[in-house]
Structure formats: structure tokens, C-alpha cells
Short mmCIF file of C-alpha atoms in Angstrom, two decimals:
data_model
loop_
_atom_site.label_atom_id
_atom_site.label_comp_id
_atom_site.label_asym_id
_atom_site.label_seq_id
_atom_site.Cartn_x
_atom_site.Cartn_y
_atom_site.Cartn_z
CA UNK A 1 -77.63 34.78 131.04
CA UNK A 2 -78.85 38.14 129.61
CA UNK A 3 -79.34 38.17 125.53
CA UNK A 4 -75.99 39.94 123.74
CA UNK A 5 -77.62 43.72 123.27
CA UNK A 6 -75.97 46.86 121.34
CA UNK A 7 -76.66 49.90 121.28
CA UNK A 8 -79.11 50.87 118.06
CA UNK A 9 -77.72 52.35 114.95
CA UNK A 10 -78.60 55.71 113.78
CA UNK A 11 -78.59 53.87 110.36
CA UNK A 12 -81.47 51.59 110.91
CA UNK A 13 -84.04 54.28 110.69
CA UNK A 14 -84.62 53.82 107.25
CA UNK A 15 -85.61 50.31 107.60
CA UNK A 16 -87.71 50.96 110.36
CA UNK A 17 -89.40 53.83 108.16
CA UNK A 18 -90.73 50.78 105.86
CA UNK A 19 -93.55 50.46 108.75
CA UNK A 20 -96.32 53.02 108.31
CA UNK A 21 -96.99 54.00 112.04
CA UNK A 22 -93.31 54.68 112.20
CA UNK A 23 -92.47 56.33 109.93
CA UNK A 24 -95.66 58.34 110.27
CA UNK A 25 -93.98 59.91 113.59
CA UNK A 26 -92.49 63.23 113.49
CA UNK A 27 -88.81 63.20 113.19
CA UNK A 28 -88.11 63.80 116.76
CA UNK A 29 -89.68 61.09 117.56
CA UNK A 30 -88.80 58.44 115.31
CA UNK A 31 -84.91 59.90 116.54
CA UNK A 32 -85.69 59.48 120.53
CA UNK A 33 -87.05 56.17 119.98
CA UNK A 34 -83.67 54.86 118.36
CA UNK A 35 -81.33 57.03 120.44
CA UNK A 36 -83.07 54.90 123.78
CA UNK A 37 -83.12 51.86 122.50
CA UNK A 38 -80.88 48.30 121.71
CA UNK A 39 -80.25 45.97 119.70
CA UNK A 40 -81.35 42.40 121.35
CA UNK A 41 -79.75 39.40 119.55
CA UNK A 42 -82.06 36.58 120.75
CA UNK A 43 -81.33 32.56 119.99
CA UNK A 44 -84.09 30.25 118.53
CA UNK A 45 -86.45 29.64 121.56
CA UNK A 46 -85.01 32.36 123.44
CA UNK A 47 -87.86 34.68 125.34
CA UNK A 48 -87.61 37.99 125.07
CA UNK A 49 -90.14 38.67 128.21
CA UNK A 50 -92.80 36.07 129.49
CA UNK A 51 -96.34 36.81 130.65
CA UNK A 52 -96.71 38.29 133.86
CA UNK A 53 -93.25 39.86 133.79
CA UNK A 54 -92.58 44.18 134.31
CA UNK A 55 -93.75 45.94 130.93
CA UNK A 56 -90.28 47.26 130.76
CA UNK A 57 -90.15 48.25 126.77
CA UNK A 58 -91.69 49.13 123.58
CA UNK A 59 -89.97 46.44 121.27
CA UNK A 60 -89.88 46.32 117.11
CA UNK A 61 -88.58 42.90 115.31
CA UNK A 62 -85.14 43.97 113.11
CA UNK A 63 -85.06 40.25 111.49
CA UNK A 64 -85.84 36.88 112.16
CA UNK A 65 -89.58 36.50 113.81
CA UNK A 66 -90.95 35.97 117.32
CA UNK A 67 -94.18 33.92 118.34
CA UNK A 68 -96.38 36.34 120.19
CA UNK A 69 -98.74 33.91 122.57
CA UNK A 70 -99.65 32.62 125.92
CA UNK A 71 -99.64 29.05 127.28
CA UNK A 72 -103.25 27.87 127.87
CA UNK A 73 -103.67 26.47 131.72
CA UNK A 74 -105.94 23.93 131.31
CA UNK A 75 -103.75 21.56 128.85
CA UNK A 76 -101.09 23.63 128.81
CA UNK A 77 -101.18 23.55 124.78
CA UNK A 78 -99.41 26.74 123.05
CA UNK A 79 -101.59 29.39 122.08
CA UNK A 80 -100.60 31.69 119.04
CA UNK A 81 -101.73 35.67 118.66
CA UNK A 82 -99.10 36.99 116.82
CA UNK A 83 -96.37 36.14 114.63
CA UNK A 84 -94.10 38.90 114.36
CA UNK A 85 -91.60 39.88 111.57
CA UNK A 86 -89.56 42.51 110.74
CA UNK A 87 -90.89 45.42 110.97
CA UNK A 88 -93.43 44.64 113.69
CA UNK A 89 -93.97 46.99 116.74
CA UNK A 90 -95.30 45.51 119.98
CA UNK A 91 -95.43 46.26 124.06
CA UNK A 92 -96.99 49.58 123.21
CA UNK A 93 -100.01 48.57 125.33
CA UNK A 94 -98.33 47.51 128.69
CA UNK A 95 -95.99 50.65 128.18
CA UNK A 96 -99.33 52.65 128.27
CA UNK A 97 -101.22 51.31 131.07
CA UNK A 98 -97.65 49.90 132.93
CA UNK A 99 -99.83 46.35 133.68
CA UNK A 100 -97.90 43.26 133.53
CA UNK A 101 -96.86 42.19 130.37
CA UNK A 102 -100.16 39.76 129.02
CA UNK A 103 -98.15 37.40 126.57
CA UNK A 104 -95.03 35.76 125.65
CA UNK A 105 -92.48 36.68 123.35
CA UNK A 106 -90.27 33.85 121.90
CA UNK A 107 -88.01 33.91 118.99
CA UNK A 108 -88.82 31.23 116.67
CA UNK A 109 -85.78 31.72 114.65
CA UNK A 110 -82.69 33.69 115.49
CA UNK A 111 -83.74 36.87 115.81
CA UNK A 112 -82.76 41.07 116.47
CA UNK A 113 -85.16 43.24 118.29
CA UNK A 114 -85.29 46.55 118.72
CA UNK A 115 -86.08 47.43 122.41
CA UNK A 116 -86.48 51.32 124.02
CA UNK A 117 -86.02 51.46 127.67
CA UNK A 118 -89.34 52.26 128.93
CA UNK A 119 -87.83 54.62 131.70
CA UNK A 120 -85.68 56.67 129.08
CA UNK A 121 -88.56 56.47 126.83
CA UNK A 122 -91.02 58.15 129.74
CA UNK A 123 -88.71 60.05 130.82
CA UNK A 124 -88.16 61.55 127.16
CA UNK A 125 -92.23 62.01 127.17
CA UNK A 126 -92.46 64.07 130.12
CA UNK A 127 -90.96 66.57 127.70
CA UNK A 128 -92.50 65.81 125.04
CA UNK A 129 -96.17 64.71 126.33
CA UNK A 130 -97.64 65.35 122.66
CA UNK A 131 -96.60 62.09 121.61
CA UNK A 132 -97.98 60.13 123.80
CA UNK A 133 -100.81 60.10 120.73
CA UNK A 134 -98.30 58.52 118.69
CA UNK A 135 -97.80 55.60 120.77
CA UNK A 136 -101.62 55.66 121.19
CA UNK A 137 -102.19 55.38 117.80
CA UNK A 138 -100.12 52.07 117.42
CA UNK A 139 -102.15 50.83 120.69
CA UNK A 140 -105.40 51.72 118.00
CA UNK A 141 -104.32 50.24 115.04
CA UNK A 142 -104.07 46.66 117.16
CA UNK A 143 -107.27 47.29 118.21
CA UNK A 144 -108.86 47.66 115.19
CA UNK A 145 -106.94 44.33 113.90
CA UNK A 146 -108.59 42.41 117.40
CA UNK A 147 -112.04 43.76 116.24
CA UNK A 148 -111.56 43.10 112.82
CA UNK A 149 -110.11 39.53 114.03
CA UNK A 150 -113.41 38.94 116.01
CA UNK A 151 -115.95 39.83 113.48
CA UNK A 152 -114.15 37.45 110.88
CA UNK A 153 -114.19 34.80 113.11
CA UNK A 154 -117.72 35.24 113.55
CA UNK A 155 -118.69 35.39 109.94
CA UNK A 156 -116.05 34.30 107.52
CA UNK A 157 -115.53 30.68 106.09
CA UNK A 158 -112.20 29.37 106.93
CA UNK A 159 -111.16 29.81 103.82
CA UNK A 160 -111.71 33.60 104.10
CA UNK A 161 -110.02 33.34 107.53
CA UNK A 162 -107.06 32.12 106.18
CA UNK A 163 -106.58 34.17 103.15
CA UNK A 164 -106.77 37.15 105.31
CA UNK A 165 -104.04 36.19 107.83
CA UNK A 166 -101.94 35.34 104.64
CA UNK A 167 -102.57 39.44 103.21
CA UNK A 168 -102.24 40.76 107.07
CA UNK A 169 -98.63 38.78 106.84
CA UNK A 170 -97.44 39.98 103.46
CA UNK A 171 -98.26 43.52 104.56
CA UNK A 172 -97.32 43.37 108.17
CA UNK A 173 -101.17 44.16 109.06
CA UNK A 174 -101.12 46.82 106.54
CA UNK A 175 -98.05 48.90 108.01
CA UNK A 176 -96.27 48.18 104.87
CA UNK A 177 -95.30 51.07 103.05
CA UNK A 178 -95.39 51.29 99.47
CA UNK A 179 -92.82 48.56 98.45
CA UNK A 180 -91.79 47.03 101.59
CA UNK A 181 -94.77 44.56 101.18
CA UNK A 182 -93.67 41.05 100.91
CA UNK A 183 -93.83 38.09 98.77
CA UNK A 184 -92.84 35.53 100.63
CA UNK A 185 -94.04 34.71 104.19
CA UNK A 186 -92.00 32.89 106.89
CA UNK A 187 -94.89 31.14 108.30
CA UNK A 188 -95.62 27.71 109.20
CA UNK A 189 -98.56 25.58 108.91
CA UNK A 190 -98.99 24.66 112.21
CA UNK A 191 -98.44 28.15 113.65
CA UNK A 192 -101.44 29.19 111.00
CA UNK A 193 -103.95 26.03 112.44
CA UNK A 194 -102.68 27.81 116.06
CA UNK A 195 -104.38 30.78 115.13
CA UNK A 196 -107.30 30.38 113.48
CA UNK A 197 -107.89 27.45 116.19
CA UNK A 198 -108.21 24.33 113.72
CA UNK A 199 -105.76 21.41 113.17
CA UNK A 200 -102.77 21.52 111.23
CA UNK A 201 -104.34 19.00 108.66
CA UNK A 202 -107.19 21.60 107.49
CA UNK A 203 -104.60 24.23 106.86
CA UNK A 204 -102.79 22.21 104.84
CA UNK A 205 -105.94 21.21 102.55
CA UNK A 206 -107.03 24.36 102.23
CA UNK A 207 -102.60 25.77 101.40
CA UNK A 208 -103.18 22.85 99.06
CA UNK A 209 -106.51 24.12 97.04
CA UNK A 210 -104.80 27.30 96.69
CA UNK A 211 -101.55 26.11 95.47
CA UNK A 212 -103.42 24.15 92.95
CA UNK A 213 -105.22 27.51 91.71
CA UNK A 214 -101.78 29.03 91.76
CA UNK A 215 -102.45 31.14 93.66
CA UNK A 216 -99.86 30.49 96.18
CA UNK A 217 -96.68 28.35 96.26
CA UNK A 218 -96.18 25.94 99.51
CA UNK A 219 -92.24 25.96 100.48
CA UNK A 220 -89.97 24.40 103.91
CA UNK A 221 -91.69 27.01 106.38
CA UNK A 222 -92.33 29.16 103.71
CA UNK A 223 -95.01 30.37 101.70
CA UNK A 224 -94.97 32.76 98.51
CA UNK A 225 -97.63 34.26 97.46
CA UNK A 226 -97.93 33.94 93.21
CA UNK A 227 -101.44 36.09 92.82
CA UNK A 228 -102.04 38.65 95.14
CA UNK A 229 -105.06 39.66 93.40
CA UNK A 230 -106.64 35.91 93.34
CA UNK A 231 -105.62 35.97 97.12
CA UNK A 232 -107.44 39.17 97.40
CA UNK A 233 -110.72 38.23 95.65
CA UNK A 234 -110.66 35.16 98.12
CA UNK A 235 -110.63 36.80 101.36
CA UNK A 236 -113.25 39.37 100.72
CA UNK A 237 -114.17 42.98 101.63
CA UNK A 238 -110.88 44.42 102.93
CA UNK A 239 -110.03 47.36 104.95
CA UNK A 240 -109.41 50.22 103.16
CA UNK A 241 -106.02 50.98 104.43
CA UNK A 242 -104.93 47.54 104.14
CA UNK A 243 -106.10 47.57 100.50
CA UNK A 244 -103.44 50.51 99.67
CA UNK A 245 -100.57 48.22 100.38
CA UNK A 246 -102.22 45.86 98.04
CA UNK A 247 -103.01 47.91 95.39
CA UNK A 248 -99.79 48.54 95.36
CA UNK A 249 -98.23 44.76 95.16
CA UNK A 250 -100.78 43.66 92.28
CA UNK A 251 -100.15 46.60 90.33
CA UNK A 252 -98.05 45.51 87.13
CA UNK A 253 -94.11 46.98 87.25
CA UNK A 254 -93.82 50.18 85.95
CA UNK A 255 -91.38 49.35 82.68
CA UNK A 256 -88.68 52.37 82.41
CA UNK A 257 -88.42 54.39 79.36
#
């Protein structure tokens, strides 16, 4: 049975505005992406599309979050990429190059996503073939997070690792607009050990250290970041766009007159 779907309010596009690429996008386009899309209401568990299948949408999480991943074939053990949370944008890469879709998409909670019809959405572009750069520059900004991913695997301490993947969360990889950053991160332990490929038990000594330092505070699938600054200082050089929503959450609150 087919996920309950609606079609997407005009009044979302505010919300989806909090996400920098998007709201980056001329008007017209931020409009034709909404007006060709739906509302998928998914159950905990639920797939949204599985590797392999048609790349049939470009897709943004509303609320709840989705496990981004692949199952690996030898042990059949889940592997973790992505967890996304509202506002994350994702499929823009199989809607490009129309290749099978290359990972899972499971809601880990319930969940909405936004999804635009890939035919509407092409057939929308043929008009409009300018901004085709748009969805090229989402396509970029992932890349630039794999490459970024890669070299701190390759030279950070785990520590470092971790820290960063905590920032990239309460940011949503830095497509946080100025206050739309986040606090408080749905994000669980053993999802975190998934991606950074260690066991469950390091993450939790290391969520541990940090908690002691105050820097963080460990909650039931939760965790909130207390000093963004401290958390900052611990995972090292930063990108610079990144470090503009960041700037932004450790500045003090501007007291009203």
C-alpha cells in the first residue's frame, strides 16, 4: 500500500526557505518546485524508495528524519550516509543523471517528505533550462561535503570526526539560514558509530568526555548541544560557509532596548 500523499501547501515555502540552497533559488523556482510536488506521510520504518529503484523525484524532509544508507552484501549489516532532517534536500543526483536510485531512504521516525514529480519537474525545465544550475548546485554542495568527509577521515582524530558530524547536524551541513540552526539534534548513538564506522561503545565515551566538559548534554535519542563554541574549537578548521551559520548560533542574544 502506497504512503497517504497531499498535495503541497503554498504555505510551506517559508519553512523550506530556512535551507540556504532553497531559498537561494529565484522565486520561480522555489514556486514550481512546490506547485509539482506532495506531501508523503511515511510510518516509522517505512521506505520512501530503495536502492536500485527509478530516480523518480527530488525529495526534501518536512519533519521527522529518514536514514539515508545502503545494506552492505557481504554481512548484510546496515550502512549509514545520511541522516536527514527537516530541511534536508536529497535525489538531486539521480534526477540529474536519471541512474537508478544508489541508496535507501527509510523513515526512522514518522515522518513528511516533500517529493516533486520528476516528470512535471523536467517537464517544467524544458522551459526553463536555466535552472538546471540550481539543481546542480545542490548536486555540488554534496560533493563538497563527500570530499570534505574523505579528507577528515583521512586526517582527523575521532574526536574531531565526531564533533564535526555533530556541527554538520545542528546546521543541516551548513544550509541553515541565519536562525534556523538547531540546538538539539535527533540523533542516536548508534546511528553516529554507523557513520564514522566504529562501535557504538566509542561514541558513547567520547558523548561522555564531552558531556563532562559541558559541552554537550546526552538525552533519550537526543543530543543538545550546551557550547557551540567549545564544540567548535574541538573539531577544528571549518569551512567557511559552514562557519557563518555558527557564528551566528554562538553569538550572545541581542538584548532589546
Amino acid at each position: 500500500m502506497k504512503p497517504r500523499s497531499e498535495p503541497t501547501p503554498a504555505s510551506l515555502l517559508p519553512a523550506l526557505q530556512t535551507h540556504l540552497w532553497f531559498a537561494s533559488c529565484p522565486a520561480a523556482f522555489q514556486e514550481a518546485l512546490v506547485a509539482r510536488s506532495r506531501l508523503v506521510y511515511l510510518q516509522a520504518g517505512e521506505s520512501l524508495f530503495s536502492r536500485g529503484g527509478p530516480p523518480e523525484a527530488l525529495c526534501c524532509v518536512v519533519a521527522g528524519a529518514l536514514r539515508l544508507g545502503s545494506v552492505n552484501p557481504v554481512d548484510g549489516s546496515p550502512r549509514l550516509m545520511l541522516y536527514a532532517e527537516p530541511y534536508h534536500w536529497f535525489g538531486e543526483i539521480a534526477l540529474i543523471d536519471q541512474l537508478p536510485r544508489s541508496q535507501d531512504a527509510v523513515a526512522d521516525i514518522a515522518s513528511t517528505v516533500l517529493v516533486v514529480s520528476r516528470p512535471l519537474l523536467e517537464a517544467w525545465l524544458d522551459l526553463h533550462p536555466q535552472h538546471w544550475r540550481d539543481l546542480a548546485r545542490l548536486a555540488c554542495g554534496k560533493l563538497r561535503l563527500l570530499l570534505t568527509a574523505l579528507e577528515d577521515n583521512a586526517s582527523l582524530s575521532l574526536e574531531q570526526q565526531l564533533a564535526r558530524r555533530l556541527l554538520f547536524s545542528v546546521t543541516n551541513f551548513g544550509q541553515a539560514t541565519q536562525g534556523a540552526a538547531r540546538r538539539h539534534v535527533r540523533l542516536p548513538q548508534a546511528y553516529l558509530a554507523r557513520m564514522l564506522g566504529v562501535s557504538r561503545q566509542t561514541i558513547n565515551k567520547l558523548l561522555r568526555a564531552m558531556e563532562r566538559e559541558r559541552v554537550l548534554a546526552l538525552r533519550y535519542a537526543e543530543i543538545e548541544i550546551l557550547d557551540i563554541a567549545a564544540l567548535v574549537s574541538k573539531a577544528g578548521s571549518i569551512d567557511p560557509a559552514l562557519m557563518q551559520t555558527i557564528d551566528f548560533m554562538a553569538s550572545p542574544p541581542v538584548k532589546p532596548a
